[in-house]
Short mmCIF file of C-alpha atoms in Angstrom, two decimals:
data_model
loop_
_atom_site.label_atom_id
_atom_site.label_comp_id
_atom_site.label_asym_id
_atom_site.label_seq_id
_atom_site.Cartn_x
_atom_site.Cartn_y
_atom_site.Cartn_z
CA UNK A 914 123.39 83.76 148.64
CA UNK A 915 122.56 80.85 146.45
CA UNK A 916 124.91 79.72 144.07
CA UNK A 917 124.52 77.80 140.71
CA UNK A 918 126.21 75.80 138.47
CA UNK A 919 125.16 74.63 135.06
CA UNK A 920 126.18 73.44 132.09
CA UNK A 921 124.07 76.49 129.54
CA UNK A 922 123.16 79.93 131.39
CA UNK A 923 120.99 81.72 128.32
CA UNK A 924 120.06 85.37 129.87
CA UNK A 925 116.62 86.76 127.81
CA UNK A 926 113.65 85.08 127.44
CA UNK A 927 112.71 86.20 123.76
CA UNK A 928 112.09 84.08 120.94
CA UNK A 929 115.56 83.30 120.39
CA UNK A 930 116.28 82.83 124.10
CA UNK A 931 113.71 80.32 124.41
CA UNK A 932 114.62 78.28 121.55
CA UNK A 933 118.08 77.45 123.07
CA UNK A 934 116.46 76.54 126.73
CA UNK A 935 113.92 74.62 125.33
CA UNK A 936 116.68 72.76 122.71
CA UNK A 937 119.64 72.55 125.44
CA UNK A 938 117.30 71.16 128.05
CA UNK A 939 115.58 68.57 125.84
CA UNK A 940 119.15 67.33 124.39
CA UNK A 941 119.79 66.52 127.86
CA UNK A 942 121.60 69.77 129.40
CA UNK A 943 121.05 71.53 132.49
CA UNK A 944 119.93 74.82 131.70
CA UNK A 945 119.02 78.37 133.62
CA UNK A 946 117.08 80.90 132.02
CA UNK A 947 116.85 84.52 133.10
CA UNK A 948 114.50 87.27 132.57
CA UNK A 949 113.76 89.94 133.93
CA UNK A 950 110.82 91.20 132.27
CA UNK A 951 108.27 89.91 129.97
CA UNK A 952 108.03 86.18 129.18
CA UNK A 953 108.16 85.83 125.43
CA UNK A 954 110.18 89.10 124.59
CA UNK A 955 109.31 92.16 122.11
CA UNK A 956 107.54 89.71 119.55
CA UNK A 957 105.06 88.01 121.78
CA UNK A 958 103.90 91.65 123.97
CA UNK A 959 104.90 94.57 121.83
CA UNK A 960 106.63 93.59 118.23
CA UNK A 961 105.33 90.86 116.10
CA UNK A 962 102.18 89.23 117.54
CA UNK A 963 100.39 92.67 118.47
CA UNK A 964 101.28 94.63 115.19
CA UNK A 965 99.63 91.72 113.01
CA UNK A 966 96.73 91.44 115.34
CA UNK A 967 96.08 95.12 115.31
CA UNK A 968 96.52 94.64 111.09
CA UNK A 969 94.26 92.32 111.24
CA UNK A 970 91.60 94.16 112.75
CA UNK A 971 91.98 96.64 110.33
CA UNK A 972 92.09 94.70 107.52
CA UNK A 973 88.34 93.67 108.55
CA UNK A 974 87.26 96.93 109.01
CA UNK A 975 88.86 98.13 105.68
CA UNK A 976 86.72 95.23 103.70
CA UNK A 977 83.53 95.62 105.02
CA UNK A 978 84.18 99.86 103.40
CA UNK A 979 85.39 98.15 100.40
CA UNK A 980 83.27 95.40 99.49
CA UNK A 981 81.18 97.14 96.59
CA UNK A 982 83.37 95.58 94.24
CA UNK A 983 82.19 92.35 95.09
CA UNK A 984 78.49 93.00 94.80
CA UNK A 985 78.34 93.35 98.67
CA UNK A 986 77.20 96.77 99.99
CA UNK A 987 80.21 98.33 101.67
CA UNK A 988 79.20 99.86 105.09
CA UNK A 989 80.80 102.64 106.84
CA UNK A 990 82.46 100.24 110.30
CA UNK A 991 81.67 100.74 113.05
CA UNK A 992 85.15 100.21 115.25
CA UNK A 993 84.87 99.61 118.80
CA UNK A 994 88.74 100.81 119.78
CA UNK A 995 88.35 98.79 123.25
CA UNK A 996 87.08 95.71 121.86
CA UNK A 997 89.80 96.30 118.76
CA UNK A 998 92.55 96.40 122.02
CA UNK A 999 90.72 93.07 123.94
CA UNK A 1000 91.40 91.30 120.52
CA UNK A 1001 94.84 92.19 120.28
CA UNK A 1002 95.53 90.85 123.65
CA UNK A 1003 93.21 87.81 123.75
CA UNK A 1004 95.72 87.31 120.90
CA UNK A 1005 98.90 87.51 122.87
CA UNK A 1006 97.58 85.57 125.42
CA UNK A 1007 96.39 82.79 123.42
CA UNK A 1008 100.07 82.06 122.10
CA UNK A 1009 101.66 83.33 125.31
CA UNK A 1010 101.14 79.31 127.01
CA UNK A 1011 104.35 78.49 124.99
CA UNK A 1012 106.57 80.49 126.56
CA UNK A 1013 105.46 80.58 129.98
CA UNK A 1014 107.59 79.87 132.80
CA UNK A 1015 104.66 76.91 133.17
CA UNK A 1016 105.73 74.93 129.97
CA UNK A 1017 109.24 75.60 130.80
CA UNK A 1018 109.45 74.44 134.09
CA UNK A 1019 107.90 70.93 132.67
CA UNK A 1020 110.26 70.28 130.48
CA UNK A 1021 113.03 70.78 133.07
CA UNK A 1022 114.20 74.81 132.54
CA UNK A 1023 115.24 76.40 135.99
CA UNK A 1024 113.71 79.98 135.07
CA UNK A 1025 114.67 82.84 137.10
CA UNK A 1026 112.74 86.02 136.96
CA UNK A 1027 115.66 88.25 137.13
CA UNK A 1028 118.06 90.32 135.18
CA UNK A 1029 121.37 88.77 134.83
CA UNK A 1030 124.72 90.69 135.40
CA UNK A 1031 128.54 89.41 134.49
CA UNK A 1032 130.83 89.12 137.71
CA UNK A 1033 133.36 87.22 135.74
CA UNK A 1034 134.08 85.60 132.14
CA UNK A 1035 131.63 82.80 133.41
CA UNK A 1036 129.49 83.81 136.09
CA UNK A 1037 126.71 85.48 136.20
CA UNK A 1038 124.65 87.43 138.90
CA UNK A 1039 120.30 87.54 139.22
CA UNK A 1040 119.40 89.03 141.94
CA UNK A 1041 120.43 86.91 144.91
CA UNK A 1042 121.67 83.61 142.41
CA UNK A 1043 125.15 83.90 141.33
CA UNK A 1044 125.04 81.66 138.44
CA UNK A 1045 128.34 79.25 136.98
CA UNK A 1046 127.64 78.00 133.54
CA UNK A 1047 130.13 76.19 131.24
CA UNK A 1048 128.31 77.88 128.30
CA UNK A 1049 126.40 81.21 128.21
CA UNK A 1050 124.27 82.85 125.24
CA UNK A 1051 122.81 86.47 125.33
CA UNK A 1052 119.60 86.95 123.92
CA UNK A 1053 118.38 90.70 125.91
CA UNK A 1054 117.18 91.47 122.28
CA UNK A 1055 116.01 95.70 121.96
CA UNK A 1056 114.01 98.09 122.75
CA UNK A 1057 112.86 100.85 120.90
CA UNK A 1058 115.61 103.81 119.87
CA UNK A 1059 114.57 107.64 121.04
CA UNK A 1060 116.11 110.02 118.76
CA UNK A 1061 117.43 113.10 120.41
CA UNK A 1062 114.45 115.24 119.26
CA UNK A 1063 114.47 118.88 120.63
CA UNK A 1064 111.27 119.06 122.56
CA UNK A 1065 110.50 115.20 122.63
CA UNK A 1066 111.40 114.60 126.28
CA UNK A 1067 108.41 117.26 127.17
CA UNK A 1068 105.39 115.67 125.50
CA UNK A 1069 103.71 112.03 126.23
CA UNK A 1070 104.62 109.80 122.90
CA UNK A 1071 104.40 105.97 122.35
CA UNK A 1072 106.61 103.44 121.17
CA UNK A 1073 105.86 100.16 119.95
CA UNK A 1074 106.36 99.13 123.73
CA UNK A 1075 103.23 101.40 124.88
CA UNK A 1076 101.66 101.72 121.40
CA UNK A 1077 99.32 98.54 121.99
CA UNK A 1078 98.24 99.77 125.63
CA UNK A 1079 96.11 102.98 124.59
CA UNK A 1080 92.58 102.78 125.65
CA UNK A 1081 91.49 105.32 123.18
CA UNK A 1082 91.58 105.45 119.29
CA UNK A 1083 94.16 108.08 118.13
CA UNK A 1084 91.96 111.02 116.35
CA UNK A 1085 95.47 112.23 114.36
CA UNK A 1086 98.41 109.53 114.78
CA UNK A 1087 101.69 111.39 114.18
CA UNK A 1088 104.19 108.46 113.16
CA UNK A 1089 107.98 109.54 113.07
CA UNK A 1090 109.53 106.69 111.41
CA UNK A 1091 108.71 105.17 107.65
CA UNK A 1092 110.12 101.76 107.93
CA UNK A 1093 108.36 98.40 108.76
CA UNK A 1094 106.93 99.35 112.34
CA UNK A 1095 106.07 102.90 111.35
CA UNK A 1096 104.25 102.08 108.33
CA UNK A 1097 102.16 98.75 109.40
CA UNK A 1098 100.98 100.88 112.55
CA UNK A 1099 99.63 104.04 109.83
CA UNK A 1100 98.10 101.66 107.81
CA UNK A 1101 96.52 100.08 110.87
CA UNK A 1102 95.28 102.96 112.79
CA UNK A 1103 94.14 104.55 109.58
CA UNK A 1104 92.22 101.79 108.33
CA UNK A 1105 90.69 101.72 112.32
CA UNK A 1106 89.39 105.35 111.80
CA UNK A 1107 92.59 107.73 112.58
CA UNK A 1108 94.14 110.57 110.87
CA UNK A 1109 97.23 109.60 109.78
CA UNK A 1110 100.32 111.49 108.83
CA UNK A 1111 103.86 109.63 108.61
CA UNK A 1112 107.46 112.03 108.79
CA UNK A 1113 110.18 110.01 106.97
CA UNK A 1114 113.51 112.04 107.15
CA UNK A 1115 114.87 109.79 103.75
CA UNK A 1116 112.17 107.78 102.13
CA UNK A 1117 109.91 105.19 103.76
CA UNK A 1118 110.73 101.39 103.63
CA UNK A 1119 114.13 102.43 102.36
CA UNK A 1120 115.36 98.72 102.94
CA UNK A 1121 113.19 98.24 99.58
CA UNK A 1122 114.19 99.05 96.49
CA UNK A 1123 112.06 102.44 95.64
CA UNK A 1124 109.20 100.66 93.23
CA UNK A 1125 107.97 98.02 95.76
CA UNK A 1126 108.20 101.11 98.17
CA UNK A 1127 106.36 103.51 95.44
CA UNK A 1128 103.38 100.60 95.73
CA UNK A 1129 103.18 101.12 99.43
CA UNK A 1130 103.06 104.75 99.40
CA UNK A 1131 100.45 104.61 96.89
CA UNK A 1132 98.11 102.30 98.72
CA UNK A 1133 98.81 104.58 102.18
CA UNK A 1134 97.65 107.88 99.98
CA UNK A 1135 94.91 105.98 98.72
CA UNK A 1136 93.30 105.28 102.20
CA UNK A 1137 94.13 108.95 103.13
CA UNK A 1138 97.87 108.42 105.08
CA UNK A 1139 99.75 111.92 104.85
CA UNK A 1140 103.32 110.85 104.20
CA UNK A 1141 105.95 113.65 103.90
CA UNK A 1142 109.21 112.35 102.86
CA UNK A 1143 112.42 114.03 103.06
CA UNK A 1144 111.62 115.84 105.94
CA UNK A 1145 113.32 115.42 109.04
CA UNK A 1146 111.53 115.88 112.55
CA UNK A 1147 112.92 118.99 114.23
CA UNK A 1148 110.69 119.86 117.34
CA UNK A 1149 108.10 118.49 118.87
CA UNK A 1150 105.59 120.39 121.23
CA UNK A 1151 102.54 121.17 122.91
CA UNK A 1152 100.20 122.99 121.44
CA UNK A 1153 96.21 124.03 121.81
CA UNK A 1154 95.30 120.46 123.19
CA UNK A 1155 97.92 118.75 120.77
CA UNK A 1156 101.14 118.40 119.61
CA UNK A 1157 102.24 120.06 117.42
CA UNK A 1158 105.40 118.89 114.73
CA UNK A 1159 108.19 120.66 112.88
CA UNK A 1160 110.05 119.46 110.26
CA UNK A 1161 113.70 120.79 109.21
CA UNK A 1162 111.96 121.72 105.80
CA UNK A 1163 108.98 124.20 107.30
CA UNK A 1164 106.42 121.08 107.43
CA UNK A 1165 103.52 121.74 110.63
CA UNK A 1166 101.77 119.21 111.62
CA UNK A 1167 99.12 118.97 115.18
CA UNK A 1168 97.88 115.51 116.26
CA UNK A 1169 96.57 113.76 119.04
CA UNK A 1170 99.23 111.10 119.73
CA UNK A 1171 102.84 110.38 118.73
CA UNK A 1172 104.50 107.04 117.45
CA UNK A 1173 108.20 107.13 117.53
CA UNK A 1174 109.35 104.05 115.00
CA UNK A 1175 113.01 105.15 114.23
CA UNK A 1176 114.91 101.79 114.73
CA UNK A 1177 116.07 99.89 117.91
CA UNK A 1178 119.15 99.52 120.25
CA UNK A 1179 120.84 96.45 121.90
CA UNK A 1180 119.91 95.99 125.34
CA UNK A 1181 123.81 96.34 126.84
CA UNK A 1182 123.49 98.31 129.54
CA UNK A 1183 122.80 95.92 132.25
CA UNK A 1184 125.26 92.66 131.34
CA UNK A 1185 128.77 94.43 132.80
CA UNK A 1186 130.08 93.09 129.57
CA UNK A 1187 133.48 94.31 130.72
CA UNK A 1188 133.47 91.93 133.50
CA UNK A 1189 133.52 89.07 131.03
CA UNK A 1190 135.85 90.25 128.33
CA UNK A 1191 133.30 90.91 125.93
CA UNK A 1192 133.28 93.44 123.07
CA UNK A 1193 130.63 95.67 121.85
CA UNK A 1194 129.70 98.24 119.92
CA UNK A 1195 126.74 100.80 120.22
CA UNK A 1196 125.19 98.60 116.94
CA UNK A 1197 125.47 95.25 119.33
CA UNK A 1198 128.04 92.40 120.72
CA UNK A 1199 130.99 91.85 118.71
CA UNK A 1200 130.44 88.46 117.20
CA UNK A 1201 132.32 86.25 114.64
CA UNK A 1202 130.36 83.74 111.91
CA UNK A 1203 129.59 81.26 114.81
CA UNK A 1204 128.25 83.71 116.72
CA UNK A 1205 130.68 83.49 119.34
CA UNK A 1206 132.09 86.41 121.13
CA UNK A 1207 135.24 87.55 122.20
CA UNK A 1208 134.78 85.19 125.17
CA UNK A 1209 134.88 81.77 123.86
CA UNK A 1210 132.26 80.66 126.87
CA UNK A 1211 129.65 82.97 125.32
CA UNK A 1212 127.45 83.52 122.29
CA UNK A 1213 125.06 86.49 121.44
CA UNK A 1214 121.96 85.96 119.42
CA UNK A 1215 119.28 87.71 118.02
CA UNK A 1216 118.80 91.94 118.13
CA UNK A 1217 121.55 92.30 120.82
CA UNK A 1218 124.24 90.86 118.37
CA UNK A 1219 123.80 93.47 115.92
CA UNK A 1220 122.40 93.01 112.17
CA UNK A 1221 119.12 92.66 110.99
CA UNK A 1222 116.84 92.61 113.74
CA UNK A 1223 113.68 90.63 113.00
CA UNK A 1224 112.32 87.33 115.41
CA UNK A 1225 113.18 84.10 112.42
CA UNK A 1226 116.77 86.04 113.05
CA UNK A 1227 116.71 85.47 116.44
CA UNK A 1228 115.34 81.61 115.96
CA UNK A 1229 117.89 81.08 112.90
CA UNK A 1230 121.00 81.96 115.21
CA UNK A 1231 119.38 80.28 118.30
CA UNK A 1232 119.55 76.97 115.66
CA UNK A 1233 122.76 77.44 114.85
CA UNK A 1234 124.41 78.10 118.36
CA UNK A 1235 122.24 74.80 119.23
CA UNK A 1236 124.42 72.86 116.97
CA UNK A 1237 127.39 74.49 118.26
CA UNK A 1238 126.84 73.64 121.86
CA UNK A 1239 125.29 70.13 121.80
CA UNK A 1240 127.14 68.59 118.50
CA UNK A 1241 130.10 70.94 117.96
CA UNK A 1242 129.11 71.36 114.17
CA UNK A 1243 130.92 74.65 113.12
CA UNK A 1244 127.48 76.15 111.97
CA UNK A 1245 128.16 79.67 110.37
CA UNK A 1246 125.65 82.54 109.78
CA UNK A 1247 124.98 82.14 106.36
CA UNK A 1248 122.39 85.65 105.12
CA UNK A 1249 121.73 84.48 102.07
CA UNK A 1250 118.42 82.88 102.86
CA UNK A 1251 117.14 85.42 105.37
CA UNK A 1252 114.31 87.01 104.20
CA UNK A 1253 112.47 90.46 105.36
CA UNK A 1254 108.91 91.58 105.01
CA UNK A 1255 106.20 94.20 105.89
CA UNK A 1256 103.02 93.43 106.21
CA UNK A 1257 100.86 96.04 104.66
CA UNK A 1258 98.44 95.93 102.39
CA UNK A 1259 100.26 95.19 99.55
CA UNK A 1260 102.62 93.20 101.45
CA UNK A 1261 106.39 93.62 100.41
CA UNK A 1262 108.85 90.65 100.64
CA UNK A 1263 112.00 89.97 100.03
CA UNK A 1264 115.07 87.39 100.11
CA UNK A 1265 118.34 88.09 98.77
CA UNK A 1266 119.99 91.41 97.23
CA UNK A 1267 118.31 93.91 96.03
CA UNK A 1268 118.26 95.35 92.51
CA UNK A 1269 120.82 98.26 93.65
CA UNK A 1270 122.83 95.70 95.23
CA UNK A 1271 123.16 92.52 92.45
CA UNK A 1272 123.81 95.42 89.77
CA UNK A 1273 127.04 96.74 91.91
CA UNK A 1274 127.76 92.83 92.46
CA UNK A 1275 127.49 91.39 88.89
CA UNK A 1276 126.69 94.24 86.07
CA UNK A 1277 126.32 93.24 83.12
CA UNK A 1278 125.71 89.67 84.32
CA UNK A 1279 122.67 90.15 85.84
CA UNK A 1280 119.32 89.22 84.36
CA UNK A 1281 115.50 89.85 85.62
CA UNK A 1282 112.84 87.83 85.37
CA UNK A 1283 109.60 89.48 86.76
CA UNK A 1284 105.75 88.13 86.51
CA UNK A 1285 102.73 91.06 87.19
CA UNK A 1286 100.10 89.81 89.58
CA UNK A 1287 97.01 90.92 87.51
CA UNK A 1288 97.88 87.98 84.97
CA UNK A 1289 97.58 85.71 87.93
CA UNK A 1290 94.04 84.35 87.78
CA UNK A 1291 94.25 84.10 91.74
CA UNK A 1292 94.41 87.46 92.24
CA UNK A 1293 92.03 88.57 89.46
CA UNK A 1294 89.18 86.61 90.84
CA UNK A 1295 89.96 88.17 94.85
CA UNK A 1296 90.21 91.57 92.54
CA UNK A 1297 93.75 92.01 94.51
CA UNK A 1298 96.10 92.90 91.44
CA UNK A 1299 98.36 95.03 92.83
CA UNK A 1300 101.55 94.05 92.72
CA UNK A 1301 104.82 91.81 90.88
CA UNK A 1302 107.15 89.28 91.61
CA UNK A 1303 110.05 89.87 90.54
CA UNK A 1304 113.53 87.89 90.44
CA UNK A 1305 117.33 88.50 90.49
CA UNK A 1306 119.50 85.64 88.13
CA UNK A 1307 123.32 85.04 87.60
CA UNK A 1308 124.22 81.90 85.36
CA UNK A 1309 120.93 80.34 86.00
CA UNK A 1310 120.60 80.82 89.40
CA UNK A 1311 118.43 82.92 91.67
CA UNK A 1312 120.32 85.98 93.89
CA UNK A 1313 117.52 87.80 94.78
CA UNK A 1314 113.97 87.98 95.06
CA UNK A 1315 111.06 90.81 95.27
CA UNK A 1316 107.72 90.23 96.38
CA UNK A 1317 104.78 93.22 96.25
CA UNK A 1318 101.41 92.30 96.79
CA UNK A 1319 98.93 90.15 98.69
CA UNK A 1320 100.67 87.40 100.22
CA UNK A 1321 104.29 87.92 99.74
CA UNK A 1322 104.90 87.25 102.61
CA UNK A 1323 104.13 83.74 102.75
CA UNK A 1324 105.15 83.69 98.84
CA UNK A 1325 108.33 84.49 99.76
CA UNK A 1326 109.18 80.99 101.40
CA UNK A 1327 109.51 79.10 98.19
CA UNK A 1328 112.12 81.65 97.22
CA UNK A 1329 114.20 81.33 101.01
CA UNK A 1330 114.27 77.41 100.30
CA UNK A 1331 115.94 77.90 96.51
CA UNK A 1332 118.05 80.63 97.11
CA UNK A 1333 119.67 78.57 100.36
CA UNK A 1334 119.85 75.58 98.24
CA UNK A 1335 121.55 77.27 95.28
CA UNK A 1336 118.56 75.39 93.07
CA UNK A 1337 118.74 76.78 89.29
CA UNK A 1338 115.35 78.24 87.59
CA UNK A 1339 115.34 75.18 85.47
CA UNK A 1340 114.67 73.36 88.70
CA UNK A 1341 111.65 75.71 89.46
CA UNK A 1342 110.27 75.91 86.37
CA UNK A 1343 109.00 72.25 86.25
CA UNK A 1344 107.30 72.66 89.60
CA UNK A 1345 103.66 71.56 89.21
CA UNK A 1346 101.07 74.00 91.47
CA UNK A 1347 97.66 73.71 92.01
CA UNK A 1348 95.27 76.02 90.43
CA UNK A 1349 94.22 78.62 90.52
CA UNK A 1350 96.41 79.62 93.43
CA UNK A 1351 98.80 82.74 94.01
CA UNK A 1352 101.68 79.98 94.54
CA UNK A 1353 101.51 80.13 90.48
CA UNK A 1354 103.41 83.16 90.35
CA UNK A 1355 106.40 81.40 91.90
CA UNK A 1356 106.36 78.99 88.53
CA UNK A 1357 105.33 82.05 86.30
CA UNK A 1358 107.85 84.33 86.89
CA UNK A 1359 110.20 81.39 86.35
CA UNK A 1360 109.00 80.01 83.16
CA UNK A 1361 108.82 83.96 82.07
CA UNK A 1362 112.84 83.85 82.76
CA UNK A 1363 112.85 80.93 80.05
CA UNK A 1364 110.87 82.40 77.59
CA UNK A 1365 112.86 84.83 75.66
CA UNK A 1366 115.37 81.91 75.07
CA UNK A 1367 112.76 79.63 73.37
CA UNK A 1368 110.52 82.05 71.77
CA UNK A 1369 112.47 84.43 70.38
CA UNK A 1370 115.50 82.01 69.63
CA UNK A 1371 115.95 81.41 65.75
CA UNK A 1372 117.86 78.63 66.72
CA UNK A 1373 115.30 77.07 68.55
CA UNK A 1374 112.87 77.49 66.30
CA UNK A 1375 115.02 76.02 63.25
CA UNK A 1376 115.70 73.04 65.20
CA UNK A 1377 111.82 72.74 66.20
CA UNK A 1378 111.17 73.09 62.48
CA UNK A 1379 113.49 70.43 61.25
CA UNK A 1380 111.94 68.29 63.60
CA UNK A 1381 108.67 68.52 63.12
CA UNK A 1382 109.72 68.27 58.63
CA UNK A 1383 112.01 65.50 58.97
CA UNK A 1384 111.48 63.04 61.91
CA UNK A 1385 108.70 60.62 61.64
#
């Protein structure tokens, strides 16, 4: 049986896996990578790539039925649900090159297409390599959570994993789940020509505080998304062609297909974590600031070490163990500049706390500065209003920042570079933008912090006064 040593063994082949191969490697290291299954992870085949694909189709289809307002005839599309799938996947397979075992293999990555398996505190088994490292890092993300539902393990349903594989178009999409995944795949299939109806046992996008939320839901009635909140899933079943769902509330409900979009779990099961004195829970591996685990050889990154579980998580820890391994710099997870969004239409993003949670943190210390997007010229001439930026401040400085509308997404990166340089609004609010762009809101909703304290400021306006009287 072939055995291996090397200096960094990183097991998973997802975003955050690849980073550190492809960093370790090029700093010089000797590095083996396992996987098992898919090259590139959840975000390349079934998470992030395929979901905004598959919005992005429908996004298309959606304007040409809304284009009236633009002095465009709207037509009614015509969707080609096969073609819609080739897209998606000429997609994937257009950014799949950089991280195929091809481009690793040239830059000097030993890749081995195998699950790996602790035997010891530094060794790992793949098949028939047992592999010695002098450093390790897990990165075996997650896969999709199935809730014990009472009649689910009877009828066909899709995850995100299978979601993107259907050949057909849903007629009536039954999506059990409100948060991100759930409600970018209604909005999706609905603007692609499904029925729509969304269970959400609390209330959907609950990571949001409820008003960005409220202008999600609004836009999903609008384009004719059932959404029944506060209802919680409580059979599923087959019935007349169908399937039928029951909610603990009464709620009946037939459709075609189900999406199950209620969260994810670590991949554990197949390390032997045991073998190498590691801890973990059923929310991930047990990991301190640096990411290391309870065996100082190994790190866990990304979705298998718990916490939020998005891919530029994944990338920001694979950064930071990078510095660990090849420079020794005590890097420490640091949340603060982490940002999460959902790309609907209106997009919702946000970095920072929350409204609920920078009242509980500073009270009465807390102020809000917010900017509406229809006084953005931007958005008034793409007739996009919908929507506000809005931002958290203590003693001058930004905690927390809100996002709703077109964009926010990629609006939302001006805000993760000032919040995780502790930069004041009086830094921001000289800022000189191009217009008319969107990016203005970023310098609005910072000069509207300021205004209260010059315009309404007797103060301010004595000592304007005296200088425009008595100063030549």
């Amino acid at each position: 049986m072939p055995n291996i040593k090397t200096d960094i063994l990183v097991i998973g082949a997802g975003s955050g896996g690849l980073v550190v191969a492809v960093g370790a490697v090029q700093m010089g290291e000797d590095v083996v990578l396992l996987e098992g299954h898919k090259m590139g992870g959840d975000c390349l085949n079934s998470g992030c790539i395929p979901s905004k694909a598959l919005l992005a189709c429908g996004h298309v289809a959606h304007s040409q039925a809304s284009s009236a307002r633009f002095g465009v005839s709207a037509v009614n599309p015509n969707i080609d649900f096969p073609a819609v799938k080739n897209s998606v996947q000429e997609i994937i397979a257009e950014i799949a090159p950089k991280d195929s075992a091809e481009r690793l293999a040239s830059l000097g990555v030993q890749l081995i297409r195998e699950f790996g398996t602790f035997v010891s505190p530094s060794t790992v088994k793949a098949g028939p390599f047992t592999i010695s490292a002098r450093r390790i890092v897990i990165a075996t993300g997650s896969r999709p959570m199935v809730p014990p539902i009472a009649g689910l393990d009877q009828i066909p349903f899709d995850t995100n994993d299978s979601i993107f594989d259907l050949d057909e178009r849903p007629d009536h999409l039954l999506v059990v789940g409100g948060g991100a995944v759930g409600i970018e795949m209604a909005q999706a299939h609905r603007r692609l020509g499904s029925m729509v109806t969304v269970f959400e046992a609390d209330r959907i996008l609950n990571a949001f505080d409820a008003e960005p939320a409220a202008a999600v839901r609004d836009a999903l009635i609008s384009e004719g998304i059932r959404i029944i909140e506060g209802a919680k899933v409580s059979n599923l079943s087959q019935h007349e062609g169908g399937i039928l769902v029951d909610t603990d509330r009464g709620d009946k409900v037939k459709g075609s297909h189900v999406l199950v979009a209620v969260g994810r779990k670590p991949n554990l099961e197949r390390l032997n974590l045991e073998a190498a004195g590691i801890k973990a829970s059923s929310a991930g591996i047990t990991t301190n600031a640096r990411l290391r685990t309870s065996n100082r050889r190994v790190y866990a990154i990304g979705d298998v070490a718990g916490g939020a579980q998005f891919t530029h998580v994944a990338g920001y820890h694979a950064g930071l163990v990078l510095r660990a391994l090849m420079f020794l710099l005590p890097a420490r997870v640091t949340p603060t500049g982490l940002p999460l969004a959902v790309y609907t239409d209106p997009e919702i993003a946000r970095v920072g706390m929350s409204q609920q949670e920078a009242q509980k943190r500073y009270g009465s210390k807390l102020a809000t500065s917010r900017f509406d997007l229809c006084h953005n010229d931007r958005a008034i001439t793409n007739r996009n209003t919908v929507g506000f930026i809005e931002v958290l401040i203590v003693r001058g400085r930004p905690v927390g920042v809100t996002i709703v509308g077109q964009q926010a997404a990629e609006l939302i990166n001006f805000w993760c570079l000032a919040l995780k340089n502790r930069l004041r609004m009086r830094q921001l609010v000289d800022i000189v933008t191009p217009y008319p762009t969107l990016g203005e809101l970023n310098k609005s909703v910072a000069s509207a912090y300021f205004a209260p304290k010059l315009f309404e400021n007797p103060h301010v306006k004595g000592l304007v006064t005296f200088i425009q009287r008595w100063v030549p």
